[in-house]
Coordinates of C-alpha atoms in Angstrom, one line a residue:
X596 CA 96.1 3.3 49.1
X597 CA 94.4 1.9 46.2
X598 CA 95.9 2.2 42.8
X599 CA 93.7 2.4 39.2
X600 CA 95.0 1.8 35.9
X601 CA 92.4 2.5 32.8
X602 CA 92.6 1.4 29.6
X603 CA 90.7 0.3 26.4
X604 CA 90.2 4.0 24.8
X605 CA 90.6 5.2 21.2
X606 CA 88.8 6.4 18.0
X607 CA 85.7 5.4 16.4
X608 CA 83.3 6.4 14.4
X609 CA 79.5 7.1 15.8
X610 CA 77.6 3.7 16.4
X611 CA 81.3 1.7 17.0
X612 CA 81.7 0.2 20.7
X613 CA 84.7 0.2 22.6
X614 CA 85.6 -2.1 25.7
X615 CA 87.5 0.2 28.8
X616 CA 89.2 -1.3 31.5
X617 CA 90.3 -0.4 35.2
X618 CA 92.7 -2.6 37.0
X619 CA 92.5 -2.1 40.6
X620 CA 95.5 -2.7 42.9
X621 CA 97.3 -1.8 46.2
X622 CA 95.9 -1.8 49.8
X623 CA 92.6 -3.2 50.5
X624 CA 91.5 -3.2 46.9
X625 CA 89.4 -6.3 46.8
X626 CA 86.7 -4.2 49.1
X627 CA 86.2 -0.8 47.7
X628 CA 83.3 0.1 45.4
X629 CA 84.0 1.4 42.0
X630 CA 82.3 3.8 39.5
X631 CA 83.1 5.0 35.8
X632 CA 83.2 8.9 35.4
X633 CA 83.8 11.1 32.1
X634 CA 84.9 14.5 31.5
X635 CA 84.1 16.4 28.2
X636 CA 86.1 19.3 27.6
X637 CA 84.8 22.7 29.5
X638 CA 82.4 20.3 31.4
X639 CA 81.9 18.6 34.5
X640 CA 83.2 15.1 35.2
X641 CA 80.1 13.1 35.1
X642 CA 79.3 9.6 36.5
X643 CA 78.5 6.9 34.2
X644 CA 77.9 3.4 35.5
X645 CA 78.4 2.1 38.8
X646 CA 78.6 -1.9 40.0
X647 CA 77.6 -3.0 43.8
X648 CA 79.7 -6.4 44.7
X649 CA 76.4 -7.7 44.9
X650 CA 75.8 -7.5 41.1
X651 CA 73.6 -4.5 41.5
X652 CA 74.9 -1.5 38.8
X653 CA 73.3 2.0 38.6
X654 CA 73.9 4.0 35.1
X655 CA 73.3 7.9 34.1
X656 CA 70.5 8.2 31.5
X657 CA 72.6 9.3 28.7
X658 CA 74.1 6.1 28.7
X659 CA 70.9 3.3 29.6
X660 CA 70.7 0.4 27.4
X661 CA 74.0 1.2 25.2
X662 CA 76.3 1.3 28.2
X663 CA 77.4 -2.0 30.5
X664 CA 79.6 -2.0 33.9
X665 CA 80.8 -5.2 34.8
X666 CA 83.4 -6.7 37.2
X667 CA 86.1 -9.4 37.2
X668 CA 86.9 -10.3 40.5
X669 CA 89.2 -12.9 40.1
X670 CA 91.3 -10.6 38.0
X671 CA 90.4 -7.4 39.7
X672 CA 89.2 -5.6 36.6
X673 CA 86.4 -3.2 36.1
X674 CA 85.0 -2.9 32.8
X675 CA 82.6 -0.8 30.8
X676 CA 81.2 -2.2 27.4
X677 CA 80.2 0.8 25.2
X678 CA 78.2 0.2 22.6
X679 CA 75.9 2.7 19.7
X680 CA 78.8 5.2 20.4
X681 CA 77.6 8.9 19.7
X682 CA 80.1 12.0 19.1
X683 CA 78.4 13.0 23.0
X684 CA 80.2 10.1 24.5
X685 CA 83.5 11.8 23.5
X686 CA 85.1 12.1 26.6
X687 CA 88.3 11.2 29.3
X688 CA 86.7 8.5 30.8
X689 CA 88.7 7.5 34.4
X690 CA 87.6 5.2 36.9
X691 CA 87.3 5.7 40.3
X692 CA 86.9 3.7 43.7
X693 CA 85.6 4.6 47.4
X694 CA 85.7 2.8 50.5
X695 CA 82.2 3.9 51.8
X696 CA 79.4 4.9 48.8
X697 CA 78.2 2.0 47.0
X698 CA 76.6 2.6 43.4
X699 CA 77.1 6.3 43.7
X700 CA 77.6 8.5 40.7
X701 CA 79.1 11.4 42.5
X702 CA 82.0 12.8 42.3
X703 CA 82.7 13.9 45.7
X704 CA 81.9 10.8 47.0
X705 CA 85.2 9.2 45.6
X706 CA 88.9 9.2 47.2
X707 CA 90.5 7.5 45.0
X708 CA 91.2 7.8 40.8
X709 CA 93.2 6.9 37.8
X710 CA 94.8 8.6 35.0
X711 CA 91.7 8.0 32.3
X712 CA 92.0 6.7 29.3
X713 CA 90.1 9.0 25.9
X714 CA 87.5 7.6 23.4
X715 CA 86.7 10.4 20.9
X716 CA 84.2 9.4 18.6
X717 CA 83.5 10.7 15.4
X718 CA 80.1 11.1 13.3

């Protein structure tokens, strides 16, 4: 069982940046493949960046070029650097992790999530 703990969310006005974090922990988290999703109200949860252990990283097109997933291995943290914030990228953002789909943005393809943490930004 893997266990994800986000953080780094709040308020900011339209082109701030905030810094989120996912902690990873629990049984065999060292291996699994991770992805950031959002949810809007009254929409679907969308995925947003996702980071191959190789380095590789895939990102949604509403985000491209504002937007970077990056990993800490040695302290088993997944982050996403959001910068040029728009009152669109208000959202829950949660991370999520999966044993078997690397750099996949899909939401079915994911066992395993954490609580999110919100960014609401304002214009």
């Amino acid at each position: 069982q893997v266990q994800l703990m986000e953080s780094g969310g709040g308020s900011v006005q339209a082109g701030g940046s905030l810094r989120l974090s996912c902690v990873a922990s629990g049984y065999g988290y060292r291996n699994v493949y991770m992805t950031w999703f959002r949810q809007a109200p009254g929409k679907e949860r969308e995925g947003v960046a996702s980071i191959h252990s190789d380095g590789r990283t895939v990102y949604a097109d509403s985000v491209k070029g504002r937007f970077t997933i990056s990993k800490d291995n040695a302290k088993n943290t997944l982050h996403l650097q959001m910068n040029s914030l728009k009152p669109e990228d208000t959202a829950m953002y949660y991370c999520a992790a999966s044993w078997f789909t690397p750099l996949s943005l899909q939401r079915q393809d994911f066992s395993y999530w954490g609580h999110g943490t919100q960014v609401s930004v304002s214009s």
